[in-house]
Structure formats: C-alpha cells, structure tokens
Amino acid sequence: MNNAIELNGVGWKAGKGFELRDLTLRVPTGSIYGFLGPNGSGKTTTIRLFMGMMRPDRGDIRLLGKQVPRELPRILARVGFVPERPHVYPALTVGEALRYHASFYPSWDRSWSGDLMERLDLDPVRKISRMSKGETGKLLLLLALSQRPDLLVLDEPTDGLDPVVRRDVLTAVLDYVSETSATVFISSHLIHELERFCDWVGVLDGGQLVAELPMQSFKNGIKRIRVSNAPHVPGDTPFVILRRSGIDALGAMETWTVRGWQDPMRQYFEGVGATLRDVIDLDLEEGFVELLRSARPNNHRS
Amino acid sequence: MYQPMLFIHWKQASWPLLPISVAAFGLPLLSVQGMGGNVGEEGLFAAAYSPLAVIGLPLYPILAFLTGAALALTSWNWDHQQNHVYALSLPLARWEYAMLKMGAGAVLALIPVTALWLGAHVASASVTLPVGLSAYPNELGVRFLLAVALSYALFFAMAAGTMRTNLWIVSAAISALVIGVPILASFGFADAALQFLWRPGGPFEVFTGNWALIDV
C-alpha cells in the first residue's frame, strides 16, 4: 500500500524538555488518519517536521512519495495545511488573503473557492483581524481546500470552535474527501470528533507513537475483561495486556484491560486454567485513556 | 506571485513610507529656502549657510537610512508575528521567498527615491543660480537611491534572521567597538580603521559624501 506520509525513525530534541524518539508513522494514501494525543505530546512538532518547517535530528521523511526536505516546494504545492494557530496575515481582508494565497498554487480552483466561500458564509471584504475564531477557522480551511490538495493536514482544526462551526468545517472536509479521495491527516485531542470519520488512528504520547491501527480495531479491540484464577505470569497472550487491576489477595478475580481482542481468544484462558467471566466494551475515550496509561513508564499493576 | 508579494509589502510599509516620501520631496525644497529670487551673492551666501541648510545636509543620509530600515523591518514583520508558519507552508524555496520579498521592497524604495528626485528638480528650477554654482538633482537622486539600497540590504539581512541571530550580530558589533577600537588605538590604527569605513570608495562612503543639491 502506498503511504501519503511516511516517517522512519525520526528523532527531534528540544533541549531537556521534550523529545520525539524514533518516530515511525505511516499514513495510507486515501485514508483519513486521526492523530491523537494529549496536549504537549508532540502532535504539532510531528506535523512541523513532516511539513519541512523543522529539520529532524535523525530519520527519514517522505510526503506523497517524495523526500522531505529535498523536494519540499513541489510537495507543498499538493498539500493543504490548516495550522493549530491562524497563520494568515491579520491586516488583510478575506479576498486579499485568497488572492495572495492563490498566487502560489497553480492548482488553485477559483470557482470552487467562490462556492466554498459562499457555503462557509465568509465575507470577502471582511478584515481578518476583526473575524471571530470560528470565521478564521473557516477561512483557513477555505485556503487549504481551494488549492485542491492531494493531502490535507489539519492541526487541531476545530479546537475552540462552537458546535455549529465545527460541523461546518468537518462537513466541508468530508465533502472534499468524498469528491477527490484525498488523504487527510487530522490531529486532535478530541477523540469523539475523530471517531465518526477516521479510518486510521495513531496515538502519540510523550513524543512516542503508542499505537497505530485501523479505527475499527481501535474501537472494537480494546476491552476490559474479568478473569478468575488468573495466572500470575500470563505468558504468551494472543492479545496485548494494557493493565491488570483489582487483584485480590487470593487472586480470585482480576480485571484486565487488553488490546487486540477477538472473541476466539477466549480459548487462551482455558489453556492457562483461568476462567473468563466477562468481556466489557470500552468507549473510545476509555480505550484511549487506557492506551495512554499503559504507555507511561509509571504504569504498574494496581 | 511577485505582484501579490508587492501588494502585501505595500500594506505593511505604506504607513512609514508615505511620510518618508513627503519628507523626501520636501527636503530639497526646504534646502533652497531663501535662495530664490534676486537676493544677490551675499544673500545666497547667507542662505547657503542658514541653519536650515546646514541642518538639511545630514538629513538626506538620515532619511535614506530610515527608508531602508523601514522597508526592511516591515518586510518581515508579519512573518515574525506568525512565527514564519505561513511562509514555510507555501510551496516555494526559502531563498525564492526571501528574494521575492527583497524585490518587493526594492520596488517600493523607488517611491521615496522618486519623490526626492522630483523634489530636487522642482527645487533646482525654483532658484536662479549665479554663475559658478550648479544644481545636481540627478546626482542627489542617485546618491539617495544608493544610500537607501545599502541601508535596505543591511537591515533586510538582519530582519530576516531570528532575534537570537540579531542579538549575536549586535553583540559582536558592540564588542568590536568596545574591545577592537582601544586595541587599534593603542597601535595607532583606530583612525585608519574608521577612515576605511567612511573614506571615498569605502563601504559607507555613500552616507558621508557630498549631499549638496547646489554646489560649485
């Protein structure tokens, strides 16, 4: 499968405070990839690295099959970018910002831009500095979509937006994807927002990729199971144990949080003399939290 | 691509550029105040050494210096405010972006330069000069253009860098002055070093040369 974004062993260090360690990430072409992580986990840094805004200390980055930063200008002509904070010049009007931006993109679609501006209810003579956060968010998306990108990179695009604007923004993205089958990379810490339309998900925590898997596996594969007579050392399990808790003195009943669960895996417990009592579905947020807990170094059996 | 860049730079630079252009047009006119009409040789002499005329001469290089600085600083101002995120996400090489910006500023510099050149011509035409004295409006215009270009290039290079880079440059310059000048002076080279900067053919001679509109 081709990857629209590919990072191999990328490392980047900012003093003593933060480090991206050996980051390997693959975003399949045509997918909608949700990049999840708590605030400060390194999502924006990762985006800046693969967009060529910063140079990694080590590792290899390819965007749309081309090497970053060697072929950067040609790559960026095919990438629509909505940064975390508005990056357009505030003294311009919407129309001026569009004209300026359009001049850099040969693929700029003027009529599509006009339609989108109408749909997003943006006034071309309105000054950007006087626009609300929601209007600015819509303008950034308009700029990114009007160039008809093959890859759309959205860094927390709906952060701080009201529900109506958030819906407008996400609908515009989905409409574009359904028309063009472009790849979308969307970072967020709002897991429920990504749940509805992402088909892949990557979870970053403390500068490390904790998990990268299809959304379906993420949704269905993280379970809480209750086990009686659980073995002290579980041995080779067909699933990944994220956490063991509720262990009583007699070892009678334990609660395990596991990843990669499938129903046939029940047989494992018969093999080790344990009894599976219950399989509990976790909602996405619970699953996300469990995944993060398991990845942190101070995660102990509790 | 160039035209929108020029427009963006104009939006940023128009507020300092307009008063500078007015000053550039007015300065040659002010420098010939009192020289007009039939004032005779003594009157002309008095006018040439009037406080206004004496103060006026250093104002040309100062104005050129300010023009270059204003154009360069406004050129990068918005990008610095946005941490260069916008510029870096655009599909062109960094050197190409910097060249577009520099080119836009160079074109805008022609506004005050043209204003000064026109002002110099109007001023020259408004006075009747006695035999032996001539007006040099074109030469003044060219000197102003070169001084603006030098100032713009210096400030553009500095403004394009980060605050840290600029602190290094300023610190190095101050250190050179504080440490270098006394050392050179102890060997009797301080005057020679300063002379090298300002002497005819030196890098900053354009600022210290002859700025007179009316001369022999």
PDB file of N, CA, C and O in Angstrom, chain B residues 7 22 30 35 39 59 139 162 165:
ATOM      1  N   PHE B   7       2.045  43.736  -3.158  1.00  0.00           N
ATOM      2  CA  PHE B   7       0.849  44.281  -2.504  1.00  0.00           C
ATOM      3  C   PHE B   7       0.935  44.097  -0.989  1.00  0.00           C
ATOM      4  O   PHE B   7       0.647  45.021  -0.216  1.00  0.00           O
ATOM      5  N   VAL B  22       6.927  62.066   1.589  1.00  0.00           N
ATOM      6  CA  VAL B  22       6.616  63.503   1.682  1.00  0.00           C
ATOM      7  C   VAL B  22       7.873  64.263   2.127  1.00  0.00           C
ATOM      8  O   VAL B  22       8.228  65.305   1.558  1.00  0.00           O
ATOM      9  N   LEU B  30      13.102  72.561   1.010  1.00  0.00           N
ATOM     10  CA  LEU B  30      13.500  73.299   2.211  1.00  0.00           C
ATOM     11  C   LEU B  30      14.955  73.766   2.108  1.00  0.00           C
ATOM     12  O   LEU B  30      15.303  74.849   2.579  1.00  0.00           O
ATOM     13  N   MET B  35      16.995  81.045  -1.158  1.00  0.00           N
ATOM     14  CA  MET B  35      17.910  81.206  -2.294  1.00  0.00           C
ATOM     15  C   MET B  35      17.189  81.752  -3.523  1.00  0.00           C
ATOM     16  O   MET B  35      17.844  82.153  -4.482  1.00  0.00           O
ATOM     17  N   VAL B  39      18.440  87.723  -4.688  1.00  0.00           N
ATOM     18  CA  VAL B  39      18.960  88.023  -3.358  1.00  0.00           C
ATOM     19  C   VAL B  39      20.399  88.493  -3.396  1.00  0.00           C
ATOM     20  O   VAL B  39      20.944  88.921  -2.386  1.00  0.00           O
ATOM     21  N   LEU B  59      20.377  65.527   6.938  1.00  0.00           N
ATOM     22  CA  LEU B  59      19.044  64.909   6.925  1.00  0.00           C
ATOM     23  C   LEU B  59      18.867  63.950   5.749  1.00  0.00           C
ATOM     24  O   LEU B  59      18.126  62.985   5.845  1.00  0.00           O
ATOM     25  N   GLU B 139      22.196  63.754  -9.509  1.00  0.00           N
ATOM     26  CA  GLU B 139      23.256  63.178  -8.680  1.00  0.00           C
ATOM     27  C   GLU B 139      22.741  62.934  -7.251  1.00  0.00           C
ATOM     28  O   GLU B 139      23.031  61.895  -6.643  1.00  0.00           O
ATOM     29  N   THR B 162      16.599  35.556  13.002  1.00  0.00           N
ATOM     30  CA  THR B 162      15.838  35.483  14.251  1.00  0.00           C
ATOM     31  C   THR B 162      16.356  36.531  15.225  1.00  0.00           C
ATOM     32  O   THR B 162      17.412  37.121  14.998  1.00  0.00           O
ATOM     33  N   THR B 165      19.812  35.603  16.319  1.00  0.00           N
ATOM     34  CA  THR B 165      20.866  35.942  15.354  1.00  0.00           C
ATOM     35  C   THR B 165      21.208  37.423  15.451  1.00  0.00           C
ATOM     36  O   THR B 165      22.384  37.812  15.454  1.00  0.00           O
TER      37      THR B 165
END
